[in-house]
Structures are given as C-alpha cells and as structure tokens.
Amino acid sequence: MSDRTRALERLDRLGIAYELEEHPAAFTIEELDQLRLRHPECIAKNLFLRDQKGRRHFLVTFCGHKHADLAALGQRLGCGKLSFASPRRLEQYLGLVGGEVTPLGVVNDPDAAVEVVFDRDLARQPLVGVHPCDNTATVYLAFADLRRLVEQNGNDVTLVEVP
C-alpha cells in the first residue's frame, strides 16, 4: 500500500472530510504557487527538523507565506538550536522523501516519535492544504481534523507562533 493510500484511508477511517486536488509534482511552495491551485491561501509549509543532539525530531507546519526563524523556534520549543534533519532521518521517522514532507506522514510513524508543531495561525484558517505523503496532490481539510489525525496517531502536538 502506498503512503498516499495509507494517509487517505486514515482520513476516511476517522471520518475526516477532505478535498483532494491532483497536480504535477511540486517540491516547494514556489512551485505550488505556479500551479494555480484551487485554494492557494491554504497551503502549509512543512519542515522536518531535529535538535542539536539528534534526539528530538520535529515536523513543523506553518502558513506558506511565512519564513521560520529556526533559532527563535528552537527557543520556543525549549530545545535550543534546531537544524534540518537529513533525508535518511526523514525516511526513517516518517517514511518520506524531500518535497513530500507533510503532517500526514505520521501515518508512517507507528512509535509516534516525531513531535508535530503547528503554527497558531493555521488554527485560524478555514482550511489547511498539505500533501498526502505524495507531492502530486494536495489535501484540503479543517485544521481541527488535521490535528485530530496527528493526535490519534499518538504524536505530541504543540501550538506555537512560528516566527
């Protein structure tokens, strides 16, 4: 079963309403902007990060128009310096590759080892757009439903103001 199928089946099993939009592969927010999606204002940006010692891993999801300050974010999370996790760690913890980072990747994290961090601004949006573990589509769903999926998986969820 593909990661995409697993993610969509989990949404269905939880009774979460979503809209799926197919599109050419997009690896960055800039590439998504060029695709003229139905809900461009909803697209979230996702970063897979680790603490300095590599003991804690974070999936940070925030509004696509923002640029995260990793030093300030690390302080807000109480873990000091953050850096990008390697492609090997992304595969190991979320079963994903670069360009496909998404909070729906928790479906590949049975140990709930990744801490999911959401920008408080996302909670104020009517919809959030994320990849379904595959960068050839975008899933639009309510923030509360996205958070519920992550929490149902057992991952810790933190809400912060992403600087």
XYZ file of N, CA, C and O in Angstrom, residues 34 107 143:
12
model
N 2.912 28.352 -8.578
C 2.821 28.401 -10.041
C 1.719 27.502 -10.598
O 1.307 27.666 -11.742
N 1.263 8.877 9.633
C 0.725 7.533 9.397
C 1.862 6.517 9.247
O 1.635 5.326 9.374
N -8.294 22.464 10.028
C -7.168 22.334 10.937
C -7.495 21.380 12.088
O -6.685 20.537 12.452
